[in-house]
Amino acid sequence: MRIRGMNLATFAEAYASGRRRVPTPTHVFLCVADHYEPQWNHASVDQQLARVDRWIDEYPNTVDGCADSRGRPPQHTFFYPIECYDAKHLDKLATLVRAGYGDVEIHLHHDDDNGDSLRQLLLESIQTLHDRHGLLKKDPSGQIRYGFIHGNWALDNSHPDGKWCGVNNEITILRETGCFADFTMPAAPHSAQIRTINQIYYAIDDPDCPKSHDTGIEATTGRDRPNDGLLMIQGPLVVKHERPWRKPSVENGNVARSQPLLGNRVDDWLRANVTVTGHSKWQFIKLHTHGGKPANADVWLSEEAKRFHNQLNRIASERDFRYYYVTANEMAKLVAQAERGIMEPDWDSL
């Protein structure tokens, strides 16, 4: 039995999170992970370019004047669907990255795939994004690294109907091709939702079975990372039941026209309490959106977004925490700092 995409145990855990007292972190890191699909709804080439141009033109005007505790503007990470590669899209997004407003990582939709073709597509795509567009970053060894979001939530062949992937060893392939972290979850109310929620952890792949990220090893201060694990950074998943006569609602960190960007959602994001185990004063909030949809772009590129950033500033002042807009890459590096027990973020090393 599943409720809003969750099995009973997961639903109960999300419900308990919704009743938790709001934690009191000292540092809050906010990342927006955009499943950015300009091609949404079979858009024409001209429509796609217009959608990208809108972000390039309007995002700076929307967020300029909004700043986090470091004085930095809101950051937006565009996870671009590599199966729909268009050089013009990425050239334009790269200008936004260079101007200091965010980053670009990897998104992928596929179906009935196999490991060899997946590996080839990933390697070719990350090389193109790096060499042609100046995107993605290299680690000290010289390997290009990337963050990942799976389309249709079906990471590691986890869709219950076996659709939208086909690769049981996907986690291994991601790790071997340079993925620094996966940002797909949560999926609820989609049926690809897994058991583990509100966690930062390492998925250990069973290459013969799907959904190896269902459970894993928690990221923990003072403990070495597993060599065969892929870092999973989840967003909030909280069940709210504020009025007995209404059905419970799900806070899953999605920002859309139907789930507006409002300051009154912040408490539930904090209640999810996504932290590195043993480092409770640093809290990680990963939101997601589909910013290629015009209705959702209306949310992010609006006065509503400006009001939210002002509300967040006020909430942080009232709750006495510092908050930081970070990219997906930066969030993963901050997780590593928390694992090392660092108490004040080392921004110079990011």
mmCIF file of C-alpha atoms in Angstrom:
data_model
loop_
_atom_site.group_PDB
_atom_site.id
_atom_site.type_symbol
_atom_site.label_atom_id
_atom_site.label_comp_id
_atom_site.label_asym_id
_atom_site.label_seq_id
_atom_site.Cartn_x
_atom_site.Cartn_y
_atom_site.Cartn_z
ATOM 1 C CA MET A 1 0.000 0.000 0.000
ATOM 2 C CA ARG A 2 1.287 3.444 -0.908
ATOM 3 C CA ILE A 3 0.052 6.868 0.160
ATOM 4 C CA ARG A 4 1.047 9.839 -2.007
ATOM 5 C CA GLY A 5 3.756 7.691 -3.546
ATOM 6 C CA MET A 6 5.157 6.543 -0.174
ATOM 7 C CA ASN A 7 4.921 3.182 1.548
ATOM 8 C CA LEU A 8 3.356 3.230 5.007
ATOM 9 C CA ALA A 9 6.651 3.372 6.910
ATOM 10 C CA THR A 10 7.965 6.244 4.798
ATOM 11 C CA PHE A 11 4.668 8.100 5.079
ATOM 12 C CA ALA A 12 4.772 7.684 8.865
ATOM 13 C CA GLU A 13 8.327 9.029 8.966
ATOM 14 C CA ALA A 14 7.394 12.027 6.810
ATOM 15 C CA TYR A 15 4.353 12.616 9.024
ATOM 16 C CA ALA A 16 6.531 12.568 12.145
ATOM 17 C CA SER A 17 8.849 15.097 10.512
ATOM 18 C CA GLY A 18 5.885 17.381 9.961
ATOM 19 C CA ARG A 19 5.154 17.361 13.693
ATOM 20 C CA ARG A 20 8.760 17.971 14.728
ATOM 21 C CA ARG A 21 9.740 21.209 16.416
ATOM 22 C CA VAL A 22 11.528 23.541 14.052
ATOM 23 C CA PRO A 23 15.280 22.950 14.502
ATOM 24 C CA THR A 24 17.680 25.765 15.354
ATOM 25 C CA PRO A 25 20.605 25.570 12.925
ATOM 26 C CA THR A 26 23.348 28.174 12.780
ATOM 27 C CA HIS A 27 24.007 27.802 9.043
ATOM 28 C CA VAL A 28 21.430 26.994 6.339
ATOM 29 C CA PHE A 29 22.474 26.206 2.770
ATOM 30 C CA LEU A 30 19.794 26.620 0.097
ATOM 31 C CA CYS A 31 20.192 25.043 -3.345
ATOM 32 C CA VAL A 32 17.678 25.243 -6.194
ATOM 33 C CA ALA A 33 17.968 22.188 -8.445
ATOM 34 C CA ASP A 34 16.062 22.927 -11.632
ATOM 35 C CA HIS A 35 15.032 20.032 -13.894
ATOM 36 C CA TYR A 36 15.430 22.546 -16.686
ATOM 37 C CA GLU A 37 13.641 21.421 -19.842
ATOM 38 C CA PRO A 38 13.161 24.160 -22.457
ATOM 39 C CA GLN A 39 11.708 21.466 -24.738
ATOM 40 C CA TRP A 40 8.784 20.846 -22.366
ATOM 41 C CA ASN A 41 5.458 20.109 -24.045
ATOM 42 C CA HIS A 42 7.039 19.647 -27.497
ATOM 43 C CA ALA A 43 8.011 23.301 -27.803
ATOM 44 C CA SER A 44 9.253 24.523 -31.160
ATOM 45 C CA VAL A 45 12.875 25.588 -31.556
ATOM 46 C CA ASP A 46 11.847 29.242 -31.384
ATOM 47 C CA GLN A 47 9.754 28.645 -28.261
ATOM 48 C CA GLN A 48 12.661 26.864 -26.593
ATOM 49 C CA LEU A 49 15.046 29.727 -27.294
ATOM 50 C CA ALA A 50 12.482 32.224 -26.037
ATOM 51 C CA ARG A 51 12.194 30.283 -22.776
ATOM 52 C CA VAL A 52 15.956 30.286 -22.296
ATOM 53 C CA ASP A 53 16.227 33.956 -23.251
ATOM 54 C CA ARG A 54 13.606 34.842 -20.673
ATOM 55 C CA TRP A 55 15.737 33.377 -17.900
ATOM 56 C CA ILE A 56 18.862 35.112 -19.182
ATOM 57 C CA ASP A 57 17.090 38.463 -19.403
ATOM 58 C CA GLU A 58 14.873 38.373 -16.315
ATOM 59 C CA TYR A 59 16.668 36.340 -13.652
ATOM 60 C CA PRO A 60 19.364 38.947 -12.881
ATOM 61 C CA ASN A 61 16.752 41.698 -12.682
ATOM 62 C CA THR A 62 14.664 39.563 -10.339
ATOM 63 C CA VAL A 63 17.389 38.668 -7.847
ATOM 64 C CA ASP A 64 19.633 41.740 -7.975
ATOM 65 C CA GLY A 65 19.176 43.490 -4.644
ATOM 66 C CA CYS A 66 18.476 40.186 -2.866
ATOM 67 C CA ALA A 67 21.415 38.818 -0.918
ATOM 68 C CA ASP A 68 22.232 36.056 1.549
ATOM 69 C CA SER A 69 24.322 36.348 4.700
ATOM 70 C CA ARG A 70 27.460 36.664 2.560
ATOM 71 C CA GLY A 71 25.952 39.326 0.312
ATOM 72 C CA ARG A 72 25.588 36.888 -2.578
ATOM 73 C CA PRO A 73 22.541 36.818 -4.894
ATOM 74 C CA PRO A 74 20.283 33.747 -5.186
ATOM 75 C CA GLN A 75 21.882 30.905 -7.134
ATOM 76 C CA HIS A 76 20.047 28.698 -9.614
ATOM 77 C CA THR A 77 21.448 25.351 -10.800
ATOM 78 C CA PHE A 78 20.125 24.309 -14.206
ATOM 79 C CA PHE A 79 20.207 20.522 -14.645
ATOM 80 C CA TYR A 80 20.114 20.375 -18.435
ATOM 81 C CA PRO A 81 18.673 17.323 -20.281
ATOM 82 C CA ILE A 82 21.612 15.969 -22.257
ATOM 83 C CA GLU A 83 19.431 13.786 -24.481
ATOM 84 C CA CYS A 84 18.015 17.044 -25.916
ATOM 85 C CA TYR A 85 21.346 18.839 -26.311
ATOM 86 C CA ASP A 86 21.173 22.205 -28.042
ATOM 87 C CA ALA A 87 24.372 24.251 -28.149
ATOM 88 C CA LYS A 88 22.465 27.532 -28.294
ATOM 89 C CA HIS A 89 20.708 26.780 -24.991
ATOM 90 C CA LEU A 90 23.956 26.006 -23.227
ATOM 91 C CA ASP A 91 25.820 28.978 -24.676
ATOM 92 C CA LYS A 92 23.117 31.210 -23.234
ATOM 93 C CA LEU A 93 23.024 29.464 -19.848
ATOM 94 C CA ALA A 94 26.802 29.729 -19.663
ATOM 95 C CA THR A 95 26.520 33.531 -19.755
ATOM 96 C CA LEU A 96 24.329 33.397 -16.650
ATOM 97 C CA VAL A 97 26.868 31.143 -14.941
ATOM 98 C CA ARG A 98 29.764 33.448 -15.794
ATOM 99 C CA ALA A 99 27.786 36.415 -14.474
ATOM 100 C CA GLY A 100 27.602 34.711 -11.070
ATOM 101 C CA TYR A 101 23.965 33.618 -10.909
ATOM 102 C CA GLY A 102 24.245 29.846 -10.818
ATOM 103 C CA ASP A 103 25.568 26.756 -12.521
ATOM 104 C CA VAL A 104 24.733 23.977 -14.986
ATOM 105 C CA GLU A 105 24.750 20.242 -14.255
ATOM 106 C CA ILE A 106 23.420 17.054 -15.901
ATOM 107 C CA HIS A 107 19.809 15.904 -16.297
ATOM 108 C CA LEU A 108 18.802 12.807 -18.254
ATOM 109 C CA HIS A 109 15.622 11.131 -19.466
ATOM 110 C CA HIS A 110 15.997 7.689 -21.001
ATOM 111 C CA ASP A 111 14.041 4.460 -21.376
ATOM 112 C CA ASP A 112 14.898 0.817 -22.087
ATOM 113 C CA ASP A 113 18.562 1.804 -21.990
ATOM 114 C CA ASN A 114 21.707 -0.222 -21.281
ATOM 115 C CA GLY A 115 24.894 0.485 -19.377
ATOM 116 C CA ASP A 116 27.176 0.871 -22.378
ATOM 117 C CA SER A 117 25.050 3.465 -24.155
ATOM 118 C CA LEU A 118 24.445 5.345 -20.898
ATOM 119 C CA ARG A 119 28.155 5.508 -20.153
ATOM 120 C CA GLN A 120 28.941 6.725 -23.678
ATOM 121 C CA LEU A 121 26.274 9.439 -23.569
ATOM 122 C CA LEU A 122 27.428 10.688 -20.174
ATOM 123 C CA LEU A 123 31.101 10.806 -21.128
ATOM 124 C CA GLU A 124 30.454 12.544 -24.441
ATOM 125 C CA SER A 125 28.049 15.033 -22.870
ATOM 126 C CA ILE A 126 30.210 16.078 -19.942
ATOM 127 C CA GLN A 127 33.174 16.534 -22.282
ATOM 128 C CA THR A 128 31.067 18.735 -24.570
ATOM 129 C CA LEU A 129 29.677 20.834 -21.725
ATOM 130 C CA HIS A 130 33.172 21.372 -20.371
ATOM 131 C CA ASP A 131 35.152 21.870 -23.579
ATOM 132 C CA ARG A 132 32.648 23.711 -25.752
ATOM 133 C CA HIS A 133 30.663 25.676 -23.170
ATOM 134 C CA GLY A 134 33.068 26.137 -20.260
ATOM 135 C CA LEU A 135 30.687 24.349 -17.898
ATOM 136 C CA LEU A 136 31.251 21.676 -15.238
ATOM 137 C CA LYS A 137 34.393 21.624 -13.130
ATOM 138 C CA LYS A 138 37.460 19.438 -12.835
ATOM 139 C CA ASP A 139 38.645 17.959 -9.552
ATOM 140 C CA PRO A 140 42.325 18.088 -8.488
ATOM 141 C CA SER A 141 42.996 14.885 -10.453
ATOM 142 C CA GLY A 142 41.763 16.511 -13.657
ATOM 143 C CA GLN A 143 38.510 14.537 -13.919
ATOM 144 C CA ILE A 144 35.414 16.465 -14.985
ATOM 145 C CA ARG A 145 32.790 16.243 -12.239
ATOM 146 C CA TYR A 146 29.044 16.712 -12.487
ATOM 147 C CA GLY A 147 25.855 16.661 -10.454
ATOM 148 C CA PHE A 148 22.952 14.558 -11.669
ATOM 149 C CA ILE A 149 19.164 14.448 -11.661
ATOM 150 C CA HIS A 150 17.330 11.537 -13.264
ATOM 151 C CA GLY A 151 14.318 12.289 -15.413
ATOM 152 C CA ASN A 152 10.947 10.869 -14.370
ATOM 153 C CA TRP A 153 12.487 10.190 -10.923
ATOM 154 C CA ALA A 154 13.509 6.690 -12.120
ATOM 155 C CA LEU A 155 17.118 6.674 -10.880
ATOM 156 C CA ASP A 156 18.755 3.237 -11.028
ATOM 157 C CA ASN A 157 15.760 1.708 -12.808
ATOM 158 C CA SER A 158 13.544 2.455 -9.806
ATOM 159 C CA HIS A 159 10.227 3.107 -11.554
ATOM 160 C CA PRO A 160 7.815 0.408 -10.306
ATOM 161 C CA ASP A 161 6.786 -0.375 -13.879
ATOM 162 C CA GLY A 162 10.391 -0.654 -15.056
ATOM 163 C CA LYS A 163 10.063 2.395 -17.293
ATOM 164 C CA TRP A 164 12.235 5.450 -17.927
ATOM 165 C CA CYS A 165 15.627 3.875 -17.290
ATOM 166 C CA GLY A 166 16.524 0.204 -17.817
ATOM 167 C CA VAL A 167 19.987 0.338 -16.209
ATOM 168 C CA ASN A 168 20.332 -1.537 -12.912
ATOM 169 C CA ASN A 169 23.973 -0.496 -12.493
ATOM 170 C CA GLU A 170 23.287 3.177 -13.127
ATOM 171 C CA ILE A 171 24.716 4.286 -9.778
ATOM 172 C CA THR A 172 28.022 2.590 -10.568
ATOM 173 C CA ILE A 173 28.143 4.228 -14.002
ATOM 174 C CA LEU A 174 27.384 7.646 -12.553
ATOM 175 C CA ARG A 175 30.128 7.292 -9.968
ATOM 176 C CA GLU A 176 32.682 6.024 -12.491
ATOM 177 C CA THR A 177 31.965 8.801 -14.995
ATOM 178 C CA GLY A 178 32.500 11.613 -12.485
ATOM 179 C CA CYS A 179 29.173 12.237 -10.746
ATOM 180 C CA PHE A 180 29.849 14.020 -7.453
ATOM 181 C CA ALA A 181 26.272 13.692 -6.151
ATOM 182 C CA ASP A 182 22.740 12.819 -7.168
ATOM 183 C CA PHE A 183 19.957 15.336 -6.443
ATOM 184 C CA THR A 184 16.912 13.413 -7.739
ATOM 185 C CA MET A 185 14.991 12.704 -4.542
ATOM 186 C CA PRO A 186 12.388 13.193 -3.204
ATOM 187 C CA ALA A 187 9.963 11.948 -5.837
ATOM 188 C CA ALA A 188 6.733 11.790 -3.800
ATOM 189 C CA PRO A 189 3.925 11.868 -4.721
ATOM 190 C CA HIS A 190 5.427 10.008 -7.701
ATOM 191 C CA SER A 191 5.540 6.231 -7.283
ATOM 192 C CA ALA A 192 9.340 6.152 -7.753
ATOM 193 C CA GLN A 193 9.716 7.491 -4.198
ATOM 194 C CA ILE A 194 12.202 5.434 -2.166
ATOM 195 C CA ARG A 195 12.274 4.472 1.523
ATOM 196 C CA THR A 196 15.061 6.801 2.633
ATOM 197 C CA ILE A 197 13.929 10.397 3.134
ATOM 198 C CA ASN A 198 15.412 13.628 4.464
ATOM 199 C CA GLN A 199 18.937 12.251 4.372
ATOM 200 C CA ILE A 200 22.390 12.884 3.010
ATOM 201 C CA TYR A 201 23.886 9.452 2.436
ATOM 202 C CA TYR A 202 25.837 7.145 0.147
ATOM 203 C CA ALA A 203 24.099 4.647 -2.106
ATOM 204 C CA ILE A 204 26.003 1.392 -2.616
ATOM 205 C CA ASP A 205 25.130 -0.143 -5.958
ATOM 206 C CA ASP A 206 23.919 -3.681 -6.461
ATOM 207 C CA PRO A 207 24.483 -3.839 -10.225
ATOM 208 C CA ASP A 208 22.075 -6.734 -10.633
ATOM 209 C CA CYS A 209 19.107 -5.094 -8.910
ATOM 210 C CA PRO A 210 17.192 -1.838 -9.373
ATOM 211 C CA LYS A 211 16.753 0.954 -6.819
ATOM 212 C CA SER A 212 20.031 0.557 -4.956
ATOM 213 C CA HIS A 213 19.537 4.047 -3.502
ATOM 214 C CA ASP A 214 16.525 2.840 -1.511
ATOM 215 C CA THR A 215 18.832 2.764 1.520
ATOM 216 C CA GLY A 216 22.467 3.600 2.140
ATOM 217 C CA ILE A 217 25.186 4.760 4.520
ATOM 218 C CA GLU A 218 24.595 8.112 6.212
ATOM 219 C CA ALA A 219 27.116 10.870 5.623
ATOM 220 C CA THR A 220 28.654 11.248 9.075
ATOM 221 C CA THR A 221 31.114 13.641 10.656
ATOM 222 C CA GLY A 222 34.449 11.979 11.299
ATOM 223 C CA ARG A 223 33.759 8.893 9.188
ATOM 224 C CA ASP A 224 35.461 8.155 5.892
ATOM 225 C CA ARG A 225 33.314 8.092 2.782
ATOM 226 C CA PRO A 226 32.719 4.640 1.318
ATOM 227 C CA ASN A 227 34.851 4.222 -1.802
ATOM 228 C CA ASP A 228 32.019 2.505 -3.666
ATOM 229 C CA GLY A 229 29.263 4.935 -2.644
ATOM 230 C CA LEU A 230 27.522 7.693 -4.595
ATOM 231 C CA LEU A 231 26.575 10.756 -2.557
ATOM 232 C CA MET A 232 22.818 11.354 -2.430
ATOM 233 C CA ILE A 233 21.584 14.802 -1.371
ATOM 234 C CA GLN A 234 17.852 14.782 -0.770
ATOM 235 C CA GLY A 235 15.390 17.611 -0.502
ATOM 236 C CA PRO A 236 12.711 17.872 2.192
ATOM 237 C CA LEU A 237 9.789 15.461 2.402
ATOM 238 C CA VAL A 238 7.301 16.314 5.125
ATOM 239 C CA VAL A 239 3.633 15.377 5.554
ATOM 240 C CA LYS A 240 1.481 18.113 7.021
ATOM 241 C CA HIS A 241 -1.906 17.493 8.615
ATOM 242 C CA GLU A 242 -2.845 20.832 10.068
ATOM 243 C CA ARG A 243 -6.623 20.397 10.083
ATOM 244 C CA PRO A 244 -8.256 17.034 10.903
ATOM 245 C CA TRP A 245 -11.068 17.563 8.409
ATOM 246 C CA ARG A 246 -8.617 17.944 5.515
ATOM 247 C CA LYS A 247 -6.441 15.387 3.805
ATOM 248 C CA PRO A 248 -2.734 15.476 4.694
ATOM 249 C CA SER A 249 -0.591 17.499 2.307
ATOM 250 C CA VAL A 250 2.968 16.826 1.185
ATOM 251 C CA GLU A 251 5.812 19.335 1.349
ATOM 252 C CA ASN A 252 8.382 17.986 -1.091
ATOM 253 C CA GLY A 253 10.467 21.070 -1.835
ATOM 254 C CA ASN A 254 8.900 21.578 -5.253
ATOM 255 C CA VAL A 255 8.428 25.147 -6.444
ATOM 256 C CA ALA A 256 5.758 25.588 -9.092
ATOM 257 C CA ARG A 257 2.659 27.606 -9.800
ATOM 258 C CA SER A 258 0.744 25.066 -7.686
ATOM 259 C CA GLN A 259 3.390 25.259 -4.914
ATOM 260 C CA PRO A 260 4.366 28.929 -4.728
ATOM 261 C CA LEU A 261 7.618 30.297 -3.388
ATOM 262 C CA LEU A 262 6.402 31.510 0.008
ATOM 263 C CA GLY A 263 8.160 32.185 3.277
ATOM 264 C CA ASN A 264 5.652 30.105 5.233
ATOM 265 C CA ARG A 265 7.164 26.970 3.695
ATOM 266 C CA VAL A 266 10.556 27.532 5.315
ATOM 267 C CA ASP A 267 9.581 25.957 8.650
ATOM 268 C CA ASP A 268 8.672 22.680 6.956
ATOM 269 C CA TRP A 269 11.937 22.671 5.008
ATOM 270 C CA LEU A 270 13.735 23.085 8.311
ATOM 271 C CA ARG A 271 11.624 20.377 9.964
ATOM 272 C CA ALA A 272 12.904 17.905 7.384
ATOM 273 C CA ASN A 273 16.249 18.395 9.159
ATOM 274 C CA VAL A 274 18.494 17.312 6.288
ATOM 275 C CA THR A 275 21.973 17.292 7.830
ATOM 276 C CA VAL A 276 25.220 15.384 7.927
ATOM 277 C CA THR A 277 24.923 13.039 10.906
ATOM 278 C CA GLY A 278 26.828 14.500 13.837
ATOM 279 C CA HIS A 279 26.748 18.035 12.433
ATOM 280 C CA SER A 280 23.262 19.233 13.293
ATOM 281 C CA LYS A 281 23.970 22.962 13.127
ATOM 282 C CA TRP A 282 24.470 22.908 9.364
ATOM 283 C CA GLN A 283 21.219 22.317 7.519
ATOM 284 C CA PHE A 284 20.916 21.601 3.797
ATOM 285 C CA ILE A 285 17.762 22.578 1.885
ATOM 286 C CA LYS A 286 17.588 21.312 -1.695
ATOM 287 C CA LEU A 287 14.545 22.617 -3.562
ATOM 288 C CA HIS A 288 13.518 21.457 -7.014
ATOM 289 C CA THR A 289 11.531 22.909 -9.868
ATOM 290 C CA HIS A 290 10.873 22.569 -13.585
ATOM 291 C CA GLY A 291 11.851 26.051 -14.670
ATOM 292 C CA GLY A 292 11.493 25.336 -18.379
ATOM 293 C CA LYS A 293 7.721 25.369 -17.956
ATOM 294 C CA PRO A 294 6.469 28.915 -18.503
ATOM 295 C CA ALA A 295 4.067 28.724 -15.549
ATOM 296 C CA ASN A 296 6.927 27.831 -13.218
ATOM 297 C CA ALA A 297 9.218 30.459 -14.705
ATOM 298 C CA ASP A 298 6.462 32.913 -13.795
ATOM 299 C CA VAL A 299 7.111 32.020 -10.145
ATOM 300 C CA TRP A 300 10.887 32.419 -10.216
ATOM 301 C CA LEU A 301 10.975 35.524 -12.406
ATOM 302 C CA SER A 302 8.505 37.609 -10.459
ATOM 303 C CA GLU A 303 7.853 39.959 -7.577
ATOM 304 C CA GLU A 304 6.776 36.847 -5.667
ATOM 305 C CA ALA A 305 10.359 35.594 -5.789
ATOM 306 C CA LYS A 306 11.690 38.923 -4.538
ATOM 307 C CA ARG A 307 9.230 38.834 -1.644
ATOM 308 C CA PHE A 308 10.349 35.321 -0.757
ATOM 309 C CA HIS A 309 14.000 36.323 -0.587
ATOM 310 C CA ASN A 310 13.086 39.253 1.643
ATOM 311 C CA GLN A 311 10.987 36.949 3.834
ATOM 312 C CA LEU A 312 13.875 34.491 4.106
ATOM 313 C CA ASN A 313 16.149 37.312 5.218
ATOM 314 C CA ARG A 314 13.666 38.272 7.921
ATOM 315 C CA ILE A 315 13.188 34.664 9.077
ATOM 316 C CA ALA A 316 16.946 34.158 9.341
ATOM 317 C CA SER A 317 17.251 37.307 11.421
ATOM 318 C CA GLU A 318 14.424 36.256 13.740
ATOM 319 C CA ARG A 319 15.736 32.691 14.133
ATOM 320 C CA ASP A 320 19.358 33.810 14.417
ATOM 321 C CA PHE A 321 20.818 31.678 11.626
ATOM 322 C CA ARG A 322 22.954 32.570 8.646
ATOM 323 C CA TYR A 323 21.728 31.447 5.236
ATOM 324 C CA TYR A 324 23.559 30.953 1.993
ATOM 325 C CA TYR A 325 22.472 30.559 -1.621
ATOM 326 C CA VAL A 326 24.637 27.798 -3.092
ATOM 327 C CA THR A 327 24.924 25.824 -6.303
ATOM 328 C CA ALA A 328 24.634 22.042 -6.384
ATOM 329 C CA ASN A 329 28.406 21.715 -6.696
ATOM 330 C CA GLU A 330 28.949 23.966 -3.696
ATOM 331 C CA MET A 331 26.392 22.081 -1.629
ATOM 332 C CA ALA A 332 28.217 18.798 -2.226
ATOM 333 C CA LYS A 333 31.517 20.393 -1.202
ATOM 334 C CA LEU A 334 29.901 21.789 1.945
ATOM 335 C CA VAL A 335 28.695 18.281 2.788
ATOM 336 C CA ALA A 336 32.332 17.202 2.599
ATOM 337 C CA GLN A 337 33.297 20.019 4.970
ATOM 338 C CA ALA A 338 30.627 18.910 7.441
ATOM 339 C CA GLU A 339 31.959 15.357 7.248
ATOM 340 C CA ARG A 340 35.366 16.725 8.240
ATOM 341 C CA GLY A 341 33.837 18.508 11.227
ATOM 342 C CA ILE A 342 34.413 22.067 10.002
ATOM 343 C CA MET A 343 32.208 24.433 12.019
ATOM 344 C CA GLU A 344 32.443 27.599 9.886
ATOM 345 C CA PRO A 345 32.040 27.228 6.110
ATOM 346 C CA ASP A 346 35.317 27.522 4.218
ATOM 347 C CA TRP A 347 34.130 29.451 1.179
ATOM 348 C CA ASP A 348 37.591 29.982 -0.258
ATOM 349 C CA SER A 349 38.001 26.249 -0.867
ATOM 350 C CA LEU A 350 34.789 25.832 -2.875
#
